[in-house]
Each structure stands twice: as C-alpha cells, then as structure tokens.
Amino acid sequence: MQTCSYKNGFSQGSMEMPHFGLMSTADSFNRPEGALLRARLHIRGGKRRLAQGKVSAGIVTLYDALIFALRWYHMAPEHQEKRTVTASLDLMDEKAMLRTLEASGVLDSSFDLGAFEALVDKAAREELPGYDYGPMLGQFELLMKRLGVMPYDEDGLPPEDPATF
C-alpha cells in the first residue's frame, strides 16, 4: 500500500486512495483528463467511505478530490478564457487555485476552504465517528457542480477496487 501524504504535512497512514490501480497517478498530475478522473474517483470513494462510517478517511479522500478538481479546472484548455492565472500558480496549492477562480468570477466565496481544511487536519489526526458530515458534503458537492466535476456518469468510471479501503 502507498502512503497518502499531503503538502501540509499530514498523512492518513497506509490508506490506499481510490485511484490506485484504476488510472495512472502521473496522468493526474500531468493531464487535465487524468486530474478530472482522479477527482471523480475520489468523490465516489470519499462518499462511499462516509456512508460506510469511515468518516475520517472519507473526508481526507474528498480533500484529494478537491485538489485535483481545482487542478483539472486550471489545466483544461476549455477553461483558459474563464480565468486569469499567472505562470507561477502552484497546481497543488488549493488556496491559490481557489482564490484565482474566485478573483476570475468563476466561483464565489461561499465554500469555506479554511473550515474544510481544519476538518481535514482533524480527520487526519483522529477518527470522527459521530461527526455529521451532511452539511460539509452538501457544500463540497455544490463546489464540485460549480466547477463542472459533478454530476458525472457513474458508469463512465472504472469499477471500484474493494482493496482501496
């Protein structure tokens, strides 16, 4: 199993993420189609984990989906005219990517990234079995719809691998 580590230093142990074995990880960093597929696989996997009571794992998985959804939006040629980006934009810096989309008018500021990141940090440190994730998931899904990542055809995704936690 691979370790899932993030830029801000937290790790979710040896949890396998939903894209492992279903796509090229390199594609998610280098191609817009790969970033979009990874975001959608992680949305599906994160929601499954939440429904299974694996709340902390589900939240961390949705965080990865957020990063790659934003990355996809910035990489996709069809979005070039809708946003203003400097050449130095870090496509692993969700704060900078979100700010750019808000400044360009693509998104409003209704998604509270700070609150979401605080929740992700907490989920990375401890289990959250009693956490009511409904409101967070609703806001997350609204953001994914505004970006065009959702809705998606479930049948268009590779079948889930039960080994991914």
mmCIF file of C-alpha atoms in Angstrom:
data_model
loop_
_atom_site.group_PDB
_atom_site.id
_atom_site.type_symbol
_atom_site.label_atom_id
_atom_site.label_comp_id
_atom_site.label_asym_id
_atom_site.label_seq_id
_atom_site.Cartn_x
_atom_site.Cartn_y
_atom_site.Cartn_z
ATOM 1 C CA MET A 1 0.000 0.000 0.000
ATOM 2 C CA GLN A 2 1.073 3.542 -0.666
ATOM 3 C CA THR A 3 1.075 6.248 1.949
ATOM 4 C CA CYS A 4 -1.181 9.187 1.316
ATOM 5 C CA SER A 5 0.721 12.345 2.259
ATOM 6 C CA TYR A 6 -0.222 15.922 1.614
ATOM 7 C CA LYS A 7 1.550 19.236 1.246
ATOM 8 C CA ASN A 8 0.530 20.485 4.672
ATOM 9 C CA GLY A 9 2.256 17.569 6.329
ATOM 10 C CA PHE A 10 -0.486 15.227 7.420
ATOM 11 C CA SER A 11 -0.822 11.619 6.432
ATOM 12 C CA GLN A 12 -3.594 9.058 6.616
ATOM 13 C CA GLY A 13 -1.300 6.127 7.259
ATOM 14 C CA SER A 14 -1.207 3.481 4.597
ATOM 15 C CA MET A 15 -4.732 4.044 3.305
ATOM 16 C CA GLU A 16 -4.947 3.391 -0.415
ATOM 17 C CA MET A 17 -6.698 6.096 -2.342
ATOM 18 C CA PRO A 18 -9.494 5.249 -4.798
ATOM 19 C CA HIS A 19 -7.465 5.927 -7.944
ATOM 20 C CA PHE A 20 -4.714 3.373 -7.199
ATOM 21 C CA GLY A 21 -4.811 0.607 -9.764
ATOM 22 C CA LEU A 22 -7.558 2.294 -11.807
ATOM 23 C CA MET A 23 -5.554 5.027 -13.516
ATOM 24 C CA SER A 24 -2.084 6.419 -13.892
ATOM 25 C CA THR A 25 -1.162 8.615 -10.949
ATOM 26 C CA ALA A 26 1.223 10.518 -13.229
ATOM 27 C CA ASP A 27 -1.717 11.352 -15.517
ATOM 28 C CA SER A 28 -3.493 13.063 -12.623
ATOM 29 C CA PHE A 29 -0.546 15.444 -12.308
ATOM 30 C CA ASN A 30 0.229 15.907 -15.996
ATOM 31 C CA ARG A 31 -3.041 15.742 -17.948
ATOM 32 C CA PRO A 32 -6.354 17.504 -17.359
ATOM 33 C CA GLU A 33 -8.267 14.299 -18.139
ATOM 34 C CA GLY A 34 -6.231 12.468 -15.505
ATOM 35 C CA ALA A 35 -6.882 15.142 -12.872
ATOM 36 C CA LEU A 36 -10.627 15.028 -13.628
ATOM 37 C CA LEU A 37 -10.746 11.235 -13.435
ATOM 38 C CA ARG A 38 -8.857 11.266 -10.133
ATOM 39 C CA ALA A 39 -11.205 13.904 -8.702
ATOM 40 C CA ARG A 40 -14.266 11.868 -9.682
ATOM 41 C CA LEU A 41 -12.826 8.592 -8.389
ATOM 42 C CA HIS A 42 -12.088 10.305 -5.082
ATOM 43 C CA ILE A 43 -15.539 11.848 -4.868
ATOM 44 C CA ARG A 44 -17.079 8.420 -5.380
ATOM 45 C CA GLY A 45 -14.647 6.781 -2.950
ATOM 46 C CA GLY A 46 -14.948 9.544 -0.351
ATOM 47 C CA LYS A 47 -18.736 9.365 -0.366
ATOM 48 C CA ARG A 48 -18.587 5.558 -0.090
ATOM 49 C CA ARG A 49 -16.239 5.806 2.880
ATOM 50 C CA LEU A 50 -18.510 8.335 4.584
ATOM 51 C CA ALA A 51 -21.534 6.084 4.047
ATOM 52 C CA GLN A 52 -19.584 3.131 5.491
ATOM 53 C CA GLY A 53 -18.871 5.101 8.672
ATOM 54 C CA LYS A 54 -15.208 5.668 7.747
ATOM 55 C CA VAL A 55 -15.742 9.373 8.260
ATOM 56 C CA SER A 56 -12.137 10.491 8.683
ATOM 57 C CA ALA A 57 -10.979 8.507 5.654
ATOM 58 C CA GLY A 58 -13.887 9.884 3.624
ATOM 59 C CA ILE A 59 -13.044 13.480 4.494
ATOM 60 C CA VAL A 60 -9.364 13.040 3.631
ATOM 61 C CA THR A 61 -10.358 11.408 0.334
ATOM 62 C CA LEU A 62 -12.641 14.339 -0.521
ATOM 63 C CA TYR A 63 -9.742 16.709 0.142
ATOM 64 C CA ASP A 64 -7.724 14.946 -2.530
ATOM 65 C CA ALA A 65 -10.743 15.216 -4.849
ATOM 66 C CA LEU A 66 -10.841 18.974 -4.210
ATOM 67 C CA ILE A 67 -7.173 19.450 -5.099
ATOM 68 C CA PHE A 68 -7.492 17.512 -8.345
ATOM 69 C CA ALA A 69 -10.819 19.116 -9.295
ATOM 70 C CA LEU A 70 -9.199 22.541 -8.975
ATOM 71 C CA ARG A 71 -6.110 21.284 -10.781
ATOM 72 C CA TRP A 72 -8.280 19.968 -13.636
ATOM 73 C CA TYR A 73 -10.109 23.266 -13.971
ATOM 74 C CA HIS A 74 -6.833 25.158 -14.244
ATOM 75 C CA MET A 75 -5.270 22.676 -16.687
ATOM 76 C CA ALA A 76 -8.234 22.153 -19.043
ATOM 77 C CA PRO A 77 -7.935 24.161 -22.272
ATOM 78 C CA GLU A 78 -11.688 24.821 -22.361
ATOM 79 C CA HIS A 79 -11.375 26.924 -19.186
ATOM 80 C CA GLN A 80 -8.467 29.120 -20.279
ATOM 81 C CA GLU A 81 -10.627 32.132 -21.145
ATOM 82 C CA LYS A 82 -12.716 31.911 -17.953
ATOM 83 C CA ARG A 83 -9.896 32.533 -15.520
ATOM 84 C CA THR A 84 -6.827 34.637 -15.040
ATOM 85 C CA VAL A 85 -3.721 32.767 -13.963
ATOM 86 C CA THR A 86 -0.120 33.674 -13.523
ATOM 87 C CA ALA A 87 2.517 31.269 -14.788
ATOM 88 C CA SER A 88 3.666 30.702 -11.214
ATOM 89 C CA LEU A 89 0.360 29.223 -9.953
ATOM 90 C CA ASP A 90 1.110 26.099 -7.903
ATOM 91 C CA LEU A 91 -1.328 23.421 -9.051
ATOM 92 C CA MET A 92 -1.045 21.671 -5.685
ATOM 93 C CA ASP A 93 -1.934 24.799 -3.699
ATOM 94 C CA GLU A 94 -5.687 24.595 -3.268
ATOM 95 C CA LYS A 95 -5.832 28.030 -1.605
ATOM 96 C CA ALA A 96 -4.146 29.751 -4.547
ATOM 97 C CA MET A 97 -6.209 27.829 -7.114
ATOM 98 C CA LEU A 98 -9.472 28.648 -5.330
ATOM 99 C CA ARG A 99 -8.510 32.339 -4.910
ATOM 100 C CA THR A 100 -7.715 32.553 -8.623
ATOM 101 C CA LEU A 101 -11.115 31.142 -9.552
ATOM 102 C CA GLU A 102 -12.866 33.498 -7.140
ATOM 103 C CA ALA A 103 -10.939 36.502 -8.484
ATOM 104 C CA SER A 104 -11.818 35.459 -12.046
ATOM 105 C CA GLY A 105 -15.526 35.241 -11.169
ATOM 106 C CA VAL A 106 -15.673 31.503 -11.897
ATOM 107 C CA LEU A 107 -16.582 30.797 -8.257
ATOM 108 C CA ASP A 108 -17.983 32.877 -5.461
ATOM 109 C CA SER A 109 -16.507 32.734 -1.974
ATOM 110 C CA SER A 110 -19.254 30.558 -0.474
ATOM 111 C CA PHE A 111 -17.030 27.486 0.005
ATOM 112 C CA ASP A 112 -15.194 27.881 3.309
ATOM 113 C CA LEU A 113 -11.830 26.350 2.469
ATOM 114 C CA GLY A 114 -10.390 27.252 5.878
ATOM 115 C CA ALA A 115 -13.119 25.356 7.712
ATOM 116 C CA PHE A 116 -12.779 22.413 5.339
ATOM 117 C CA GLU A 117 -9.003 22.274 5.804
ATOM 118 C CA ALA A 118 -9.396 22.436 9.592
ATOM 119 C CA LEU A 119 -11.782 19.493 9.365
ATOM 120 C CA VAL A 120 -9.364 17.598 7.100
ATOM 121 C CA ASP A 121 -6.500 18.244 9.531
ATOM 122 C CA LYS A 122 -8.620 16.921 12.398
ATOM 123 C CA ALA A 123 -9.705 13.899 10.340
ATOM 124 C CA ALA A 124 -6.064 13.130 9.540
ATOM 125 C CA ARG A 125 -5.255 13.013 13.266
ATOM 126 C CA GLU A 126 -8.267 11.175 14.654
ATOM 127 C CA GLU A 127 -11.401 9.235 13.842
ATOM 128 C CA LEU A 128 -14.614 11.278 13.732
ATOM 129 C CA PRO A 129 -17.311 8.611 14.188
ATOM 130 C CA GLY A 130 -20.040 10.962 15.415
ATOM 131 C CA TYR A 131 -19.379 13.815 13.006
ATOM 132 C CA ASP A 132 -22.437 14.944 10.980
ATOM 133 C CA TYR A 133 -20.800 15.236 7.574
ATOM 134 C CA GLY A 134 -24.042 16.109 5.725
ATOM 135 C CA PRO A 135 -23.641 19.904 5.639
ATOM 136 C CA MET A 136 -19.956 19.667 4.680
ATOM 137 C CA LEU A 137 -20.739 17.176 1.916
ATOM 138 C CA GLY A 138 -23.516 19.415 0.604
ATOM 139 C CA GLN A 139 -21.163 22.395 0.339
ATOM 140 C CA PHE A 140 -18.449 20.231 -1.204
ATOM 141 C CA GLU A 141 -20.831 18.837 -3.825
ATOM 142 C CA LEU A 142 -22.085 22.327 -4.662
ATOM 143 C CA LEU A 143 -18.485 23.412 -5.312
ATOM 144 C CA MET A 144 -17.891 20.342 -7.491
ATOM 145 C CA LYS A 145 -21.021 21.171 -9.508
ATOM 146 C CA ARG A 146 -19.905 24.772 -9.978
ATOM 147 C CA LEU A 147 -16.564 23.517 -11.273
ATOM 148 C CA GLY A 148 -18.265 21.056 -13.629
ATOM 149 C CA VAL A 149 -16.769 17.976 -11.966
ATOM 150 C CA MET A 150 -20.233 16.802 -10.884
ATOM 151 C CA PRO A 151 -22.554 15.379 -11.940
ATOM 152 C CA TYR A 152 -20.836 12.580 -13.778
ATOM 153 C CA ASP A 153 -21.872 9.267 -15.257
ATOM 154 C CA GLU A 154 -21.039 6.597 -12.694
ATOM 155 C CA ASP A 155 -20.889 4.024 -15.494
ATOM 156 C CA GLY A 156 -18.139 6.083 -17.144
ATOM 157 C CA LEU A 157 -15.790 5.432 -14.208
ATOM 158 C CA PRO A 158 -13.750 2.259 -13.804
ATOM 159 C CA PRO A 159 -15.301 -0.190 -11.313
ATOM 160 C CA GLU A 160 -14.249 0.391 -7.719
ATOM 161 C CA ASP A 161 -11.499 -1.762 -6.315
ATOM 162 C CA PRO A 162 -12.589 -3.053 -2.877
ATOM 163 C CA ALA A 163 -8.916 -3.152 -1.863
ATOM 164 C CA THR A 164 -8.875 0.656 -1.753
ATOM 165 C CA PHE A 165 -10.012 0.644 1.878
#
